[in-house]
PDB file of C-alpha atoms in Angstrom:
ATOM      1  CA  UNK A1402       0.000   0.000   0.000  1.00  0.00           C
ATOM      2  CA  UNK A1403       1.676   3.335  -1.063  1.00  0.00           C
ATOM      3  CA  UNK A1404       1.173   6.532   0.610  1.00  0.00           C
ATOM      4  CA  UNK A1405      -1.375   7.603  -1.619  1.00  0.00           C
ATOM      5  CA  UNK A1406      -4.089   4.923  -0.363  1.00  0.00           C
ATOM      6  CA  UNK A1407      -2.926   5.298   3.257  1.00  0.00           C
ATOM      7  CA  UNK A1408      -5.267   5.295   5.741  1.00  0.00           C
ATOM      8  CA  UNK A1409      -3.073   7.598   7.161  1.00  0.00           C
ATOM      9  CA  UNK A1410      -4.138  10.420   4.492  1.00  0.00           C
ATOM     10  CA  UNK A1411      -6.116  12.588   6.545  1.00  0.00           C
ATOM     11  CA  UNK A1412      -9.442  12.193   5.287  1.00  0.00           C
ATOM     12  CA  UNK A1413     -10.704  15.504   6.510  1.00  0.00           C
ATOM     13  CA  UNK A1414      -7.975  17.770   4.891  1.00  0.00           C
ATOM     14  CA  UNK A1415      -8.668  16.075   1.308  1.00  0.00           C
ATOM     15  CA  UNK A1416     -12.636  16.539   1.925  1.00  0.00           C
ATOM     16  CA  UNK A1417     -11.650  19.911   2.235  1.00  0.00           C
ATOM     17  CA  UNK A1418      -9.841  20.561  -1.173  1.00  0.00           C
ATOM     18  CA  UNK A1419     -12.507  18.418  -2.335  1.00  0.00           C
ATOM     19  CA  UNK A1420     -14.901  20.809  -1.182  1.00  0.00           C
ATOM     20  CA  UNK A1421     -13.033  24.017  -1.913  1.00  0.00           C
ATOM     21  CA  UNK A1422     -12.270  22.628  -5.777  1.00  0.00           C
ATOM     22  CA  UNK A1423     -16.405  22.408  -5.913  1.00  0.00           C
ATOM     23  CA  UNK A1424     -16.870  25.931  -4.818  1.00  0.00           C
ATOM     24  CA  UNK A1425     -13.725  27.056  -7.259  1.00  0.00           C
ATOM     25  CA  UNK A1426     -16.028  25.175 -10.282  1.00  0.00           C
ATOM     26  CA  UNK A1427     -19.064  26.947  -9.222  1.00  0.00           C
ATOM     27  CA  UNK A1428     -17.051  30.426  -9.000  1.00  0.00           C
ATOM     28  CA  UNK A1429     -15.555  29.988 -12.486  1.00  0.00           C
ATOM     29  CA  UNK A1430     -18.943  29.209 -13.623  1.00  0.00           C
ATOM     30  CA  UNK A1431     -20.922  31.920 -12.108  1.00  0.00           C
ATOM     31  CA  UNK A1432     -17.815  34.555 -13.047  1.00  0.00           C
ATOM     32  CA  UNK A1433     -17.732  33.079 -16.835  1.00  0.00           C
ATOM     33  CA  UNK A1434     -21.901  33.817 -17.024  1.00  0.00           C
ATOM     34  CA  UNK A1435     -23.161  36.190 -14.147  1.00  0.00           C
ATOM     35  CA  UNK A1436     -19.911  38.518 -13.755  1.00  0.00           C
ATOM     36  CA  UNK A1437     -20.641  38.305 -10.387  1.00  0.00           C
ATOM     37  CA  UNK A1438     -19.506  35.370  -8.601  1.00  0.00           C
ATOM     38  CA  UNK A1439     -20.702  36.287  -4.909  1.00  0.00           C
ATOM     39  CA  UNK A1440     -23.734  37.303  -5.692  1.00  0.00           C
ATOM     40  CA  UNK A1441     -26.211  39.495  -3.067  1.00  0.00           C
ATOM     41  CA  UNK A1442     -24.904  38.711   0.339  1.00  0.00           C
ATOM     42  CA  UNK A1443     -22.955  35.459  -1.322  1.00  0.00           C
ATOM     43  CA  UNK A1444     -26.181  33.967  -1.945  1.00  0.00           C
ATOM     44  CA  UNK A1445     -25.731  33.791  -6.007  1.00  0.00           C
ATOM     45  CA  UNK A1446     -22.603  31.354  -5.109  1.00  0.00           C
ATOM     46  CA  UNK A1447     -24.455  29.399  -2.401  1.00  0.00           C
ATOM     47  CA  UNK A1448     -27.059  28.721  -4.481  1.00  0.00           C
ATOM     48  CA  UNK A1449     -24.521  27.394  -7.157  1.00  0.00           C
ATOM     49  CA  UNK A1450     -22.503  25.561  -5.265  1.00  0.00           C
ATOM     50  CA  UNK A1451     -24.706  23.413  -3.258  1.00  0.00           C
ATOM     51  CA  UNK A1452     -26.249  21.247  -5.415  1.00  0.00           C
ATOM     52  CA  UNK A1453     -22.891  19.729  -6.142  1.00  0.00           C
ATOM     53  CA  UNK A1454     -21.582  19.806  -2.697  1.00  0.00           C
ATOM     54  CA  UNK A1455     -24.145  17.787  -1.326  1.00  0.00           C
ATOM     55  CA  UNK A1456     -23.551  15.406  -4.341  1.00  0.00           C
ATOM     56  CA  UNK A1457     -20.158  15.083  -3.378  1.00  0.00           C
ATOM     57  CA  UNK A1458     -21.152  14.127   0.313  1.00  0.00           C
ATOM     58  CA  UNK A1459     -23.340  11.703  -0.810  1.00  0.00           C
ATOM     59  CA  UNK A1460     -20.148  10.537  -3.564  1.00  0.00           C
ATOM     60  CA  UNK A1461     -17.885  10.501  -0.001  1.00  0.00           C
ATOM     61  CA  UNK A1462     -20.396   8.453   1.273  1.00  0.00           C
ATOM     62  CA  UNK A1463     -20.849   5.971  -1.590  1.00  0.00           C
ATOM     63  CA  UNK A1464     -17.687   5.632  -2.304  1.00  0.00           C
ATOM     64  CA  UNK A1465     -16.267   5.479   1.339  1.00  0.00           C
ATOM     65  CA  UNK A1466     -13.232   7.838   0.299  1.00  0.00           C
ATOM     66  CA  UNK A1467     -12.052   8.311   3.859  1.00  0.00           C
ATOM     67  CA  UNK A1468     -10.716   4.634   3.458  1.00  0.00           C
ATOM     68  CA  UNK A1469      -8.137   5.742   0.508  1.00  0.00           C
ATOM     69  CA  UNK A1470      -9.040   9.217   0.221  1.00  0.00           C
ATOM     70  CA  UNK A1471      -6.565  10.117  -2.488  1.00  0.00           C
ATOM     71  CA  UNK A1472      -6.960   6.682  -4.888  1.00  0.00           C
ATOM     72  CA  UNK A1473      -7.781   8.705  -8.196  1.00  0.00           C
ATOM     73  CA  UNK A1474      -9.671   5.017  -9.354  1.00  0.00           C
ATOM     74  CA  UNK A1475     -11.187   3.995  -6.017  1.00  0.00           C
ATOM     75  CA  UNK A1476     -12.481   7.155  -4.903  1.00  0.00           C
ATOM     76  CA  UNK A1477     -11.754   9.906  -7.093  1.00  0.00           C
ATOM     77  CA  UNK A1478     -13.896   7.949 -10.362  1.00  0.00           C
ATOM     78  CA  UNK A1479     -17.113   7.311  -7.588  1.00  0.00           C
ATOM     79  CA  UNK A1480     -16.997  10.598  -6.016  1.00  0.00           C
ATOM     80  CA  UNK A1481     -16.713  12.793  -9.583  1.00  0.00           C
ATOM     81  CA  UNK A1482     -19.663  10.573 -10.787  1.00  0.00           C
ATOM     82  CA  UNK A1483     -21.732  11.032  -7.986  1.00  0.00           C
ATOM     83  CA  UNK A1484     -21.166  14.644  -8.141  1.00  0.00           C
ATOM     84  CA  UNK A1485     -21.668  15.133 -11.104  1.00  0.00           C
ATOM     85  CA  UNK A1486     -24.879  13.624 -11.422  1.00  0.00           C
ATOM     86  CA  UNK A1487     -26.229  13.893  -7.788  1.00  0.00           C
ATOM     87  CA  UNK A1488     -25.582  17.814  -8.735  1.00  0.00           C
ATOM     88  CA  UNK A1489     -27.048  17.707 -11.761  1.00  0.00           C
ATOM     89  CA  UNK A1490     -30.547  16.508  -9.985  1.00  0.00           C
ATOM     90  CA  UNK A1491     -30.383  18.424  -7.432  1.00  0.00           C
ATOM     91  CA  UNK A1492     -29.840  21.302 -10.572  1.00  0.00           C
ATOM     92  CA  UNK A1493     -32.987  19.941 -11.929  1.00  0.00           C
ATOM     93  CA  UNK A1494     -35.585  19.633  -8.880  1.00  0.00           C
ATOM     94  CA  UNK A1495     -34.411  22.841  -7.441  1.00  0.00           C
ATOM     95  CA  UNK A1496     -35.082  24.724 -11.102  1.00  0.00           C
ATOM     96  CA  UNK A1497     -31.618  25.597 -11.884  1.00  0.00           C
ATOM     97  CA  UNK A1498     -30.524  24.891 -15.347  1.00  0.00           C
ATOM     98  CA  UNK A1499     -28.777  22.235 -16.574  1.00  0.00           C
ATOM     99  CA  UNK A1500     -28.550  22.507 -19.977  1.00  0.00           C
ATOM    100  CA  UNK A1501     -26.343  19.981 -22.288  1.00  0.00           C
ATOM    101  CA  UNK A1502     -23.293  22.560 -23.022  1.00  0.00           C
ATOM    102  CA  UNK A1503     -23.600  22.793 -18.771  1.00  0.00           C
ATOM    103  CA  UNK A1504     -23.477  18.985 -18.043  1.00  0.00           C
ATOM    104  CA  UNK A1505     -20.503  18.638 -20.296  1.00  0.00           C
ATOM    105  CA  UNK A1506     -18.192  21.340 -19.315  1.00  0.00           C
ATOM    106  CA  UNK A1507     -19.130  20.646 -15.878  1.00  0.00           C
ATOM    107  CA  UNK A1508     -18.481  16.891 -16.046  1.00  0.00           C
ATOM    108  CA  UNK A1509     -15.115  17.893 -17.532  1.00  0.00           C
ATOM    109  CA  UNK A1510     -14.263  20.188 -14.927  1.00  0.00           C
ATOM    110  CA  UNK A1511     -15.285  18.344 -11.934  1.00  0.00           C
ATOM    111  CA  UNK A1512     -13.041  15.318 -13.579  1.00  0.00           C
ATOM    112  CA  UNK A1513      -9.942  17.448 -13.598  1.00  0.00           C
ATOM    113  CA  UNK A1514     -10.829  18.611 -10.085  1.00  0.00           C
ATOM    114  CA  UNK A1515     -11.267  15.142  -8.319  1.00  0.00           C
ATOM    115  CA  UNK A1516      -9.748  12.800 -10.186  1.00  0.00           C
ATOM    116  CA  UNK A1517      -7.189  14.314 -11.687  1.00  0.00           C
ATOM    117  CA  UNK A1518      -5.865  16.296  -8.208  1.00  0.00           C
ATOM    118  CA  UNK A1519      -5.740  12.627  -6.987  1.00  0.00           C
ATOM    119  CA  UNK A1520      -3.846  11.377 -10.116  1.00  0.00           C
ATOM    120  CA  UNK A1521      -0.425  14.218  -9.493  1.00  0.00           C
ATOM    121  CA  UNK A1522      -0.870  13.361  -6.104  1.00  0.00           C
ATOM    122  CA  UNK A1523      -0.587   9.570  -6.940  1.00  0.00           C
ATOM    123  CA  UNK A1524       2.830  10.537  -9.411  1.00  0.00           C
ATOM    124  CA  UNK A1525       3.837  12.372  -6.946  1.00  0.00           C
ATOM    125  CA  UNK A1526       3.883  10.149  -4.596  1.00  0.00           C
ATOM    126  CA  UNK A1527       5.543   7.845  -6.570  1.00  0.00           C
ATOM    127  CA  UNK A1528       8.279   9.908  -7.617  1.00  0.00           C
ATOM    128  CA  UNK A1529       9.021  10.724  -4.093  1.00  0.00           C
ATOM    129  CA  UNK A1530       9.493   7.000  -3.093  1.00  0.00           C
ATOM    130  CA  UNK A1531      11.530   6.444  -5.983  1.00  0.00           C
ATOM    131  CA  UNK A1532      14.539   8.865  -5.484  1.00  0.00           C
TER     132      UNK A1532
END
């Protein structure tokens, strides 16, 4: 077992970039099409961002990620799935849009955010062991 899936990998501090990578996604999204990321009172972002975080409790959940919080395969794949779609219904039965151009860009996103943040760390990893 490498240091990567270690169950000493603080689970908490990689929910955390987790969770601050979502808000980042929902950010760029509301900057790229509302110019105003914050919103009144932050409530513009809120109401972006939450759909998705709660999908990617419910991904932490499914996937148990605090057991190998940083496999890209084990984890990462489950929870970007889950957040993606959970999100996307939440989107949906909440009245936000979710639009085809939306689901794509934001499936691509999401995948760089938490899988591919996993992946580095993984090569990282590695190349630390090996010199």
């Amino acid at each position: 077992m490498d240091a990567v899936t270690s169950s000493r990998t603080r689970p908490a501090l990689v929910l955390l970039v987790d969770v601050v990578l979502v808000v980042v996604f929902a950010a760029i999204g509301r900057a790229t099409h509302d110019g105003d990321v914050l919103g009144p009172a932050g409530s513009g972002l809120a109401t972006t961002a939450w759909p998705f975080l709660v999908a990617l409790g419910l991904g932490w959940l499914l996937s148990r990620a605090w057991r190998a919080p940083l496999a890209p395969v084990r984890t990462g794949l489950i929870v970007w799935v889950v957040t993606v779609v959970g999100g996307m219904v939440l989107r949906a039965v909440s009245g936000q849009g979710v639009a085809v151009a939306f689901v794509i860009v934001a499936s691509i996103t999401l995948a760089v955010f938490l899988v591919g943040w996993r992946a580095i760390a993984r090569l990282a990893s590695r190349r630390r062991r090996a010199v």
